[in-house]
Amino acid sequence: MKRGTCMVAVAVVTSFVLFGGVGTSAQAQSAGLIQIGTHPVGAFFNIVGTAVGKVIDARTPMKAKVAPLSGPSAWMPMMVTGEMDLGVCNATDANWGYLGKETYGKISKGKGFPLRLVLTGIYNDISVGVAKDSGIKTLKDLKGKRVAAGFANSPAVQHQFLSALANAGLSIKDVKVIPVSAPPPAMKAVLEGRADASGSVTTGMPVFAELAAKKGALLLSFDPSPEAKARALKAYPHGWLNLVKGGQYPGVDVDTWLLRYEIYVLARADLSDGAVYDIIKAMWDYNSDLPPIHNKFKEWEKENYASKLLLVPYHPGAVKFLEEKGLWTSDLEERQKGLLTGKK
């Protein structure tokens, strides 16, 4: 319980130490400043952005500022203006943002955003989260319940929730949706008693740790049977089911099947090759700096810096580094070409 409370405090304090407002492109370039867009404080994406910022600050000549915003739909347009240099989100939102699909088609006027991948390496494991005393023990138990979801500022998160429902043989019509913009407000709705469940909770999420510390919490397991798994991955094809061992994270007391996906650290396409190279190199060289920031970062392994799915093309500065480390494969090269060609 103390660990959960501590993680929340660290997330909030660190984000605000690093975050000092979003400057203009000219200001950032002259100061060697890297602006990092994330989800709100309380989301694991914010913790990832904070960790990247700490490494940039400590291990490169550049400085970083973390900007906790409502989600990628807020910071992706800032890549176009140069107000944002890096951003952190799930691989699906990154892909849709790059191609101009779903919500991102409207806000980019169908053009998509100039995004390039810097690195991955860390995964999110996700499901629906509830208070332990809610009476909800399985995903099937969500039928007729109030679930905080919608996630207008991160469309892929809503599809992850739909994946959880599909896994249980349910649809959005089977629950009472309490509209929220992002995962932290969803958890707040549960904490305040306005919702029975949050449609999106990840292992290591500070605001879920807060619920675990105050009332006890449970992250609902996916059904790994072939039929249920197929339904889940049809709803969210950019993920896979992963068995998380019990006792590692708040709300996961026993071995639990969760939906896993890649987290992307993205750069605007015109960020200099040298800056991107220095960032991924620092993250690689000082990978051991990450686990003390958050327990889940022990899973941030170097061999996973090369994406398994590659849904957004790599930045040239990152390609150079991955080539040097022998991680740039012919398969990645083909997928890179396909993504770049498909955008033209």
mmCIF file of C-alpha atoms in Angstrom:
data_model
loop_
_atom_site.group_PDB
_atom_site.id
_atom_site.type_symbol
_atom_site.label_atom_id
_atom_site.label_comp_id
_atom_site.label_asym_id
_atom_site.label_seq_id
_atom_site.Cartn_x
_atom_site.Cartn_y
_atom_site.Cartn_z
ATOM 1 C CA MET A 1 0.000 0.000 0.000
ATOM 2 C CA LYS A 2 2.782 2.370 0.791
ATOM 3 C CA ARG A 3 4.449 1.485 -2.487
ATOM 4 C CA GLY A 4 1.359 2.539 -4.456
ATOM 5 C CA THR A 5 1.128 5.857 -2.624
ATOM 6 C CA CYS A 6 4.825 6.474 -3.163
ATOM 7 C CA MET A 7 4.523 5.851 -6.918
ATOM 8 C CA VAL A 8 1.738 8.410 -7.154
ATOM 9 C CA ALA A 9 3.792 11.010 -5.298
ATOM 10 C CA VAL A 10 6.881 10.392 -7.407
ATOM 11 C CA ALA A 11 4.874 10.662 -10.622
ATOM 12 C CA VAL A 12 3.306 13.971 -9.645
ATOM 13 C CA VAL A 13 6.431 15.592 -8.240
ATOM 14 C CA THR A 14 8.705 14.484 -11.056
ATOM 15 C CA SER A 15 6.323 15.600 -13.781
ATOM 16 C CA PHE A 16 5.956 19.054 -12.326
ATOM 17 C CA VAL A 17 9.688 19.425 -11.737
ATOM 18 C CA LEU A 18 10.306 18.672 -15.397
ATOM 19 C CA PHE A 19 7.235 20.466 -16.733
ATOM 20 C CA GLY A 20 7.590 24.184 -17.081
ATOM 21 C CA GLY A 21 5.181 24.994 -19.878
ATOM 22 C CA VAL A 22 5.400 24.499 -23.605
ATOM 23 C CA GLY A 23 7.708 26.925 -25.379
ATOM 24 C CA THR A 24 7.993 27.832 -29.031
ATOM 25 C CA SER A 25 10.106 25.897 -31.506
ATOM 26 C CA ALA A 26 12.683 28.681 -31.646
ATOM 27 C CA GLN A 27 12.966 28.793 -27.862
ATOM 28 C CA ALA A 28 13.370 25.037 -27.634
ATOM 29 C CA GLN A 29 16.020 24.808 -30.332
ATOM 30 C CA SER A 30 18.115 27.671 -28.978
ATOM 31 C CA ALA A 31 18.035 26.203 -25.473
ATOM 32 C CA GLY A 32 18.616 22.574 -26.498
ATOM 33 C CA LEU A 33 15.229 21.901 -24.935
ATOM 34 C CA ILE A 34 13.173 18.779 -25.660
ATOM 35 C CA GLN A 35 9.428 19.091 -25.018
ATOM 36 C CA ILE A 36 7.698 15.767 -24.242
ATOM 37 C CA GLY A 37 3.923 15.339 -24.552
ATOM 38 C CA THR A 38 2.186 12.734 -22.394
ATOM 39 C CA HIS A 39 -1.193 11.742 -20.996
ATOM 40 C CA PRO A 40 -2.264 13.411 -17.714
ATOM 41 C CA VAL A 41 -0.430 12.854 -14.445
ATOM 42 C CA GLY A 42 -1.662 9.550 -13.028
ATOM 43 C CA ALA A 43 -1.294 7.697 -16.348
ATOM 44 C CA PHE A 44 1.579 5.286 -16.972
ATOM 45 C CA PHE A 45 2.360 7.117 -20.233
ATOM 46 C CA ASN A 46 3.207 10.152 -18.112
ATOM 47 C CA ILE A 47 5.611 8.037 -16.053
ATOM 48 C CA VAL A 48 7.300 6.859 -19.273
ATOM 49 C CA GLY A 49 7.659 10.433 -20.530
ATOM 50 C CA THR A 50 9.030 11.512 -17.172
ATOM 51 C CA ALA A 51 11.612 8.704 -17.284
ATOM 52 C CA VAL A 52 12.732 9.681 -20.792
ATOM 53 C CA GLY A 53 12.986 13.291 -19.650
ATOM 54 C CA LYS A 54 15.116 12.355 -16.643
ATOM 55 C CA VAL A 55 17.556 10.423 -18.851
ATOM 56 C CA ILE A 56 17.762 13.308 -21.347
ATOM 57 C CA ASP A 57 18.426 15.751 -18.500
ATOM 58 C CA ALA A 58 21.050 13.618 -16.791
ATOM 59 C CA ARG A 59 22.773 11.884 -19.695
ATOM 60 C CA THR A 60 22.739 14.267 -22.692
ATOM 61 C CA PRO A 61 23.625 17.948 -23.266
ATOM 62 C CA MET A 62 19.899 18.620 -23.810
ATOM 63 C CA LYS A 63 17.226 19.424 -21.251
ATOM 64 C CA ALA A 64 13.665 18.115 -21.165
ATOM 65 C CA LYS A 65 10.262 19.393 -20.096
ATOM 66 C CA VAL A 66 7.333 17.032 -19.707
ATOM 67 C CA ALA A 67 3.920 18.394 -20.703
ATOM 68 C CA PRO A 68 1.052 16.349 -19.204
ATOM 69 C CA LEU A 69 -1.830 16.953 -21.622
ATOM 70 C CA SER A 70 -5.183 15.259 -22.220
ATOM 71 C CA GLY A 71 -3.716 12.711 -24.649
ATOM 72 C CA PRO A 72 -2.118 12.299 -28.086
ATOM 73 C CA SER A 73 -4.925 14.183 -29.814
ATOM 74 C CA ALA A 74 -3.689 17.230 -27.870
ATOM 75 C CA TRP A 75 0.060 16.936 -28.430
ATOM 76 C CA MET A 76 0.220 15.460 -31.953
ATOM 77 C CA PRO A 77 -0.888 18.762 -33.580
ATOM 78 C CA MET A 78 1.916 20.452 -31.635
ATOM 79 C CA MET A 79 4.407 18.288 -33.533
ATOM 80 C CA VAL A 80 3.387 20.187 -36.675
ATOM 81 C CA THR A 81 4.080 23.598 -35.122
ATOM 82 C CA GLY A 82 7.306 22.464 -33.470
ATOM 83 C CA GLU A 83 5.941 23.136 -29.980
ATOM 84 C CA MET A 84 6.380 19.457 -29.126
ATOM 85 C CA ASP A 85 9.476 17.367 -29.871
ATOM 86 C CA LEU A 86 8.635 13.966 -28.374
ATOM 87 C CA GLY A 87 5.421 12.237 -27.346
ATOM 88 C CA VAL A 88 4.452 9.006 -25.607
ATOM 89 C CA CYS A 89 1.428 6.874 -26.499
ATOM 90 C CA ASN A 90 0.334 3.383 -27.443
ATOM 91 C CA ALA A 91 1.335 1.959 -30.814
ATOM 92 C CA THR A 92 -2.211 2.070 -32.209
ATOM 93 C CA ASP A 93 -2.813 5.757 -31.476
ATOM 94 C CA ALA A 94 0.622 6.383 -32.996
ATOM 95 C CA ASN A 95 -0.342 4.485 -36.157
ATOM 96 C CA TRP A 96 -3.694 6.219 -36.496
ATOM 97 C CA GLY A 97 -2.089 9.591 -35.833
ATOM 98 C CA TYR A 98 0.577 8.972 -38.464
ATOM 99 C CA LEU A 99 -1.918 7.794 -41.096
ATOM 100 C CA GLY A 100 -4.690 10.238 -40.194
ATOM 101 C CA LYS A 101 -7.283 7.654 -39.158
ATOM 102 C CA GLU A 102 -10.116 7.740 -36.623
ATOM 103 C CA THR A 103 -10.174 11.029 -34.634
ATOM 104 C CA TYR A 104 -6.761 11.969 -35.999
ATOM 105 C CA GLY A 105 -8.144 12.174 -39.530
ATOM 106 C CA LYS A 106 -10.421 15.017 -38.522
ATOM 107 C CA ILE A 107 -7.881 17.009 -36.524
ATOM 108 C CA SER A 108 -5.146 16.559 -39.172
ATOM 109 C CA LYS A 109 -7.582 17.238 -42.053
ATOM 110 C CA GLY A 110 -6.880 13.768 -43.384
ATOM 111 C CA LYS A 111 -3.128 14.282 -43.649
ATOM 112 C CA GLY A 112 -1.966 12.554 -40.497
ATOM 113 C CA PHE A 113 0.861 13.907 -38.363
ATOM 114 C CA PRO A 114 4.644 14.000 -39.004
ATOM 115 C CA LEU A 115 5.531 11.290 -36.491
ATOM 116 C CA ARG A 116 8.619 9.092 -36.322
ATOM 117 C CA LEU A 117 9.461 6.344 -33.852
ATOM 118 C CA VAL A 118 12.444 6.828 -31.542
ATOM 119 C CA LEU A 119 12.180 3.640 -29.492
ATOM 120 C CA THR A 120 9.841 1.238 -27.784
ATOM 121 C CA GLY A 121 11.086 -1.354 -25.301
ATOM 122 C CA ILE A 122 8.417 -1.067 -22.636
ATOM 123 C CA TYR A 123 4.968 -2.609 -22.889
ATOM 124 C CA ASN A 124 1.627 -1.845 -21.281
ATOM 125 C CA ASP A 125 -0.463 -4.638 -19.808
ATOM 126 C CA ILE A 126 -4.061 -3.508 -19.616
ATOM 127 C CA SER A 127 -7.578 -4.496 -18.601
ATOM 128 C CA VAL A 128 -10.629 -3.153 -16.791
ATOM 129 C CA GLY A 129 -9.996 -2.099 -13.192
ATOM 130 C CA VAL A 130 -12.390 -2.218 -10.235
ATOM 131 C CA ALA A 131 -12.392 -1.767 -6.474
ATOM 132 C CA LYS A 132 -11.891 -5.088 -4.730
ATOM 133 C CA ASP A 133 -15.215 -4.776 -2.876
ATOM 134 C CA SER A 134 -17.219 -4.007 -6.056
ATOM 135 C CA GLY A 135 -18.508 -7.553 -6.451
ATOM 136 C CA ILE A 136 -17.066 -7.604 -9.990
ATOM 137 C CA LYS A 137 -14.678 -10.534 -10.329
ATOM 138 C CA THR A 138 -14.614 -11.237 -14.084
ATOM 139 C CA LEU A 139 -15.080 -9.299 -17.304
ATOM 140 C CA LYS A 140 -18.469 -11.002 -17.749
ATOM 141 C CA ASP A 141 -19.577 -9.406 -14.479
ATOM 142 C CA LEU A 142 -19.423 -5.981 -16.164
ATOM 143 C CA LYS A 143 -22.826 -6.552 -17.784
ATOM 144 C CA GLY A 144 -25.173 -3.798 -16.635
ATOM 145 C CA LYS A 145 -22.444 -1.980 -14.687
ATOM 146 C CA ARG A 146 -21.324 1.649 -14.904
ATOM 147 C CA VAL A 147 -17.972 1.768 -16.708
ATOM 148 C CA ALA A 148 -15.950 4.965 -17.141
ATOM 149 C CA ALA A 149 -14.832 4.876 -20.779
ATOM 150 C CA GLY A 150 -15.093 6.670 -24.115
ATOM 151 C CA PHE A 151 -11.550 8.080 -23.986
ATOM 152 C CA ALA A 152 -12.102 10.758 -26.629
ATOM 153 C CA ASN A 153 -8.519 12.031 -26.444
ATOM 154 C CA SER A 154 -6.949 8.595 -26.999
ATOM 155 C CA PRO A 155 -9.194 6.603 -29.373
ATOM 156 C CA ALA A 156 -7.135 3.409 -29.249
ATOM 157 C CA VAL A 157 -7.734 3.151 -25.505
ATOM 158 C CA GLN A 158 -11.460 2.837 -26.204
ATOM 159 C CA HIS A 159 -10.720 -0.010 -28.621
ATOM 160 C CA GLN A 160 -8.719 -1.731 -25.871
ATOM 161 C CA PHE A 161 -11.804 -1.508 -23.662
ATOM 162 C CA LEU A 162 -13.935 -2.933 -26.478
ATOM 163 C CA SER A 163 -11.403 -5.767 -26.723
ATOM 164 C CA ALA A 164 -11.957 -6.592 -23.054
ATOM 165 C CA LEU A 165 -15.719 -6.609 -23.565
ATOM 166 C CA ALA A 166 -15.418 -8.794 -26.675
ATOM 167 C CA ASN A 167 -13.239 -11.234 -24.765
ATOM 168 C CA ALA A 168 -16.152 -11.742 -22.372
ATOM 169 C CA GLY A 169 -18.715 -11.989 -25.167
ATOM 170 C CA LEU A 170 -20.067 -8.514 -24.379
ATOM 171 C CA SER A 171 -20.465 -5.309 -26.369
ATOM 172 C CA ILE A 172 -20.654 -1.631 -25.493
ATOM 173 C CA LYS A 173 -24.460 -1.996 -25.331
ATOM 174 C CA ASP A 174 -24.082 -4.327 -22.345
ATOM 175 C CA VAL A 175 -22.614 -1.640 -20.047
ATOM 176 C CA LYS A 176 -23.560 1.860 -18.914
ATOM 177 C CA VAL A 177 -20.789 4.136 -20.190
ATOM 178 C CA ILE A 178 -19.732 7.076 -18.013
ATOM 179 C CA PRO A 179 -17.934 9.319 -20.572
ATOM 180 C CA VAL A 180 -14.363 10.343 -19.714
ATOM 181 C CA SER A 181 -11.526 11.786 -21.793
ATOM 182 C CA ALA A 182 -8.613 9.680 -20.517
ATOM 183 C CA PRO A 183 -7.733 6.808 -18.131
ATOM 184 C CA PRO A 184 -6.890 8.938 -15.041
ATOM 185 C CA PRO A 185 -10.352 10.602 -15.000
ATOM 186 C CA ALA A 186 -11.840 7.115 -15.427
ATOM 187 C CA MET A 187 -10.102 5.943 -12.270
ATOM 188 C CA LYS A 188 -11.161 9.129 -10.489
ATOM 189 C CA ALA A 189 -14.769 8.251 -11.316
ATOM 190 C CA VAL A 190 -14.277 4.868 -9.630
ATOM 191 C CA LEU A 191 -12.587 6.444 -6.604
ATOM 192 C CA GLU A 192 -15.481 8.900 -6.229
ATOM 193 C CA GLY A 193 -18.159 6.229 -6.644
ATOM 194 C CA ARG A 194 -19.496 7.591 -9.949
ATOM 195 C CA ALA A 195 -18.500 4.421 -11.823
ATOM 196 C CA ASP A 196 -18.197 0.752 -10.945
ATOM 197 C CA ALA A 197 -15.191 0.167 -13.203
ATOM 198 C CA SER A 198 -12.536 1.941 -15.243
ATOM 199 C CA GLY A 199 -12.413 0.751 -18.845
ATOM 200 C CA SER A 200 -8.648 1.182 -19.062
ATOM 201 C CA VAL A 201 -6.138 0.367 -16.334
ATOM 202 C CA THR A 202 -2.505 -0.605 -16.799
ATOM 203 C CA THR A 203 -0.093 -2.323 -14.464
ATOM 204 C CA GLY A 204 1.989 0.377 -12.827
ATOM 205 C CA MET A 205 -0.668 3.087 -13.267
ATOM 206 C CA PRO A 206 -0.254 5.480 -10.291
ATOM 207 C CA VAL A 207 -3.929 6.372 -9.918
ATOM 208 C CA PHE A 208 -4.843 2.656 -9.825
ATOM 209 C CA ALA A 209 -2.215 2.175 -7.123
ATOM 210 C CA GLU A 210 -4.040 4.921 -5.223
ATOM 211 C CA LEU A 211 -7.286 2.920 -5.404
ATOM 212 C CA ALA A 212 -5.431 -0.205 -4.263
ATOM 213 C CA ALA A 213 -3.999 1.685 -1.289
ATOM 214 C CA LYS A 214 -7.338 3.197 -0.246
ATOM 215 C CA LYS A 215 -9.868 0.439 -0.900
ATOM 216 C CA GLY A 216 -8.151 -2.504 -2.530
ATOM 217 C CA ALA A 217 -8.247 -3.035 -6.288
ATOM 218 C CA LEU A 218 -8.561 -5.759 -8.901
ATOM 219 C CA LEU A 219 -7.430 -5.850 -12.529
ATOM 220 C CA LEU A 220 -9.810 -8.219 -14.320
ATOM 221 C CA SER A 221 -8.301 -11.164 -16.196
ATOM 222 C CA PHE A 222 -8.884 -11.839 -19.883
ATOM 223 C CA ASP A 223 -10.079 -15.319 -20.839
ATOM 224 C CA PRO A 224 -7.138 -16.978 -22.686
ATOM 225 C CA SER A 225 -9.273 -19.667 -24.365
ATOM 226 C CA PRO A 226 -8.851 -19.703 -28.173
ATOM 227 C CA GLU A 227 -12.357 -18.410 -28.919
ATOM 228 C CA ALA A 228 -12.277 -15.601 -26.357
ATOM 229 C CA LYS A 229 -8.738 -14.640 -27.337
ATOM 230 C CA ALA A 230 -9.745 -14.435 -31.010
ATOM 231 C CA ARG A 231 -12.646 -12.113 -30.148
ATOM 232 C CA ALA A 232 -10.344 -9.843 -28.143
ATOM 233 C CA LEU A 233 -7.657 -9.573 -30.808
ATOM 234 C CA LYS A 234 -10.199 -8.994 -33.563
ATOM 235 C CA ALA A 235 -11.305 -5.906 -31.627
ATOM 236 C CA TYR A 236 -7.704 -4.821 -30.967
ATOM 237 C CA PRO A 237 -5.320 -6.432 -33.496
ATOM 238 C CA HIS A 238 -2.227 -4.491 -32.379
ATOM 239 C CA GLY A 239 -1.861 -6.426 -29.125
ATOM 240 C CA TRP A 240 -1.550 -9.901 -27.668
ATOM 241 C CA LEU A 241 -2.486 -11.609 -24.402
ATOM 242 C CA ASN A 242 0.209 -11.786 -21.752
ATOM 243 C CA LEU A 243 0.232 -13.646 -18.432
ATOM 244 C CA VAL A 244 1.345 -11.282 -15.652
ATOM 245 C CA LYS A 245 2.600 -12.980 -12.506
ATOM 246 C CA GLY A 246 0.726 -12.138 -9.338
ATOM 247 C CA GLY A 247 2.243 -10.016 -6.591
ATOM 248 C CA GLN A 248 4.231 -7.648 -8.805
ATOM 249 C CA TYR A 249 1.727 -4.807 -9.150
ATOM 250 C CA PRO A 250 -1.208 -3.368 -7.195
ATOM 251 C CA GLY A 251 -4.454 -5.073 -8.168
ATOM 252 C CA VAL A 252 -2.709 -8.127 -9.616
ATOM 253 C CA ASP A 253 -2.595 -10.479 -6.645
ATOM 254 C CA VAL A 254 -2.700 -13.694 -8.701
ATOM 255 C CA ASP A 255 -1.473 -14.632 -12.180
ATOM 256 C CA THR A 256 -3.645 -12.613 -14.570
ATOM 257 C CA TRP A 257 -4.084 -12.562 -18.357
ATOM 258 C CA LEU A 258 -3.908 -8.985 -19.672
ATOM 259 C CA LEU A 259 -3.872 -7.307 -23.079
ATOM 260 C CA ARG A 260 -0.302 -6.272 -23.935
ATOM 261 C CA TYR A 261 0.820 -3.673 -26.478
ATOM 262 C CA GLU A 262 3.882 -1.609 -27.306
ATOM 263 C CA ILE A 263 4.418 1.894 -25.943
ATOM 264 C CA TYR A 264 6.018 4.260 -28.455
ATOM 265 C CA VAL A 265 8.302 7.195 -27.779
ATOM 266 C CA LEU A 266 7.737 9.340 -30.869
ATOM 267 C CA ALA A 267 9.515 12.356 -32.342
ATOM 268 C CA ARG A 268 8.378 14.963 -34.813
ATOM 269 C CA ALA A 269 9.789 14.047 -38.219
ATOM 270 C CA ASP A 270 11.973 17.163 -38.504
ATOM 271 C CA LEU A 271 13.706 16.781 -35.139
ATOM 272 C CA SER A 272 17.410 16.567 -35.947
ATOM 273 C CA ASP A 273 18.987 13.168 -36.558
ATOM 274 C CA GLY A 274 21.659 14.026 -34.005
ATOM 275 C CA ALA A 275 19.159 14.795 -31.251
ATOM 276 C CA VAL A 276 17.216 11.566 -31.824
ATOM 277 C CA TYR A 277 20.416 9.517 -32.014
ATOM 278 C CA ASP A 278 21.628 11.017 -28.725
ATOM 279 C CA ILE A 279 18.287 10.294 -27.035
ATOM 280 C CA ILE A 280 18.046 6.618 -28.008
ATOM 281 C CA LYS A 281 21.762 6.128 -27.265
ATOM 282 C CA ALA A 282 21.366 7.623 -23.790
ATOM 283 C CA MET A 283 18.324 5.445 -23.112
ATOM 284 C CA TRP A 284 20.325 2.385 -24.206
ATOM 285 C CA ASP A 285 23.574 3.227 -22.423
ATOM 286 C CA TYR A 286 21.821 4.157 -19.180
ATOM 287 C CA ASN A 287 19.008 1.612 -19.265
ATOM 288 C CA SER A 288 19.880 0.795 -15.652
ATOM 289 C CA ASP A 289 18.684 4.300 -14.675
ATOM 290 C CA LEU A 290 15.090 3.254 -15.416
ATOM 291 C CA PRO A 291 14.068 0.585 -12.825
ATOM 292 C CA PRO A 292 14.616 2.909 -9.824
ATOM 293 C CA ILE A 293 12.093 5.335 -11.364
ATOM 294 C CA HIS A 294 9.323 2.718 -11.512
ATOM 295 C CA ASN A 295 9.140 -0.989 -10.712
ATOM 296 C CA LYS A 296 7.699 -1.841 -14.147
ATOM 297 C CA PHE A 297 10.777 -0.407 -15.877
ATOM 298 C CA LYS A 298 12.671 -3.580 -15.007
ATOM 299 C CA GLU A 299 10.814 -4.882 -18.073
ATOM 300 C CA TRP A 300 12.269 -2.104 -20.291
ATOM 301 C CA GLU A 301 14.765 -4.320 -22.079
ATOM 302 C CA LYS A 302 17.276 -3.230 -24.705
ATOM 303 C CA GLU A 303 16.472 -5.967 -27.205
ATOM 304 C CA ASN A 304 12.927 -4.594 -27.397
ATOM 305 C CA TYR A 305 14.048 -1.132 -28.532
ATOM 306 C CA ALA A 306 13.328 -2.500 -32.017
ATOM 307 C CA SER A 307 9.551 -2.667 -32.454
ATOM 308 C CA LYS A 308 7.882 -6.057 -32.879
ATOM 309 C CA LEU A 309 5.028 -4.560 -34.916
ATOM 310 C CA LEU A 310 6.409 -1.268 -36.320
ATOM 311 C CA LEU A 311 3.274 0.771 -36.899
ATOM 312 C CA VAL A 312 5.079 4.114 -37.415
ATOM 313 C CA PRO A 313 8.341 4.567 -39.374
ATOM 314 C CA TYR A 314 11.528 5.028 -37.378
ATOM 315 C CA HIS A 315 13.322 8.364 -37.314
ATOM 316 C CA PRO A 316 16.606 8.253 -39.307
ATOM 317 C CA GLY A 317 18.560 9.006 -36.126
ATOM 318 C CA ALA A 318 17.043 5.924 -34.484
ATOM 319 C CA VAL A 319 17.648 3.773 -37.578
ATOM 320 C CA LYS A 320 21.335 4.665 -37.455
ATOM 321 C CA PHE A 321 21.574 3.591 -33.819
ATOM 322 C CA LEU A 322 19.670 0.332 -34.317
ATOM 323 C CA GLU A 323 21.909 -0.498 -37.282
ATOM 324 C CA GLU A 324 24.981 0.006 -35.092
ATOM 325 C CA LYS A 325 23.541 -2.367 -32.477
ATOM 326 C CA GLY A 326 22.624 -5.022 -35.042
ATOM 327 C CA LEU A 327 18.892 -4.698 -34.349
ATOM 328 C CA TRP A 328 17.904 -3.289 -37.738
ATOM 329 C CA THR A 329 16.642 -6.303 -39.705
ATOM 330 C CA SER A 330 15.526 -6.792 -43.294
ATOM 331 C CA ASP A 331 11.975 -7.229 -41.999
ATOM 332 C CA LEU A 332 12.113 -3.842 -40.258
ATOM 333 C CA GLU A 333 13.543 -2.284 -43.421
ATOM 334 C CA GLU A 334 10.648 -3.625 -45.503
ATOM 335 C CA ARG A 335 8.035 -2.447 -43.030
ATOM 336 C CA GLN A 336 9.760 0.949 -42.815
ATOM 337 C CA LYS A 337 9.581 1.348 -46.598
ATOM 338 C CA GLY A 338 5.945 0.286 -46.636
ATOM 339 C CA LEU A 339 4.963 2.841 -43.997
ATOM 340 C CA LEU A 340 6.829 5.666 -45.729
ATOM 341 C CA THR A 341 5.423 4.750 -49.138
ATOM 342 C CA GLY A 342 1.902 4.309 -47.813
ATOM 343 C CA LYS A 343 1.876 7.853 -46.438
ATOM 344 C CA LYS A 344 2.747 9.464 -49.782
#
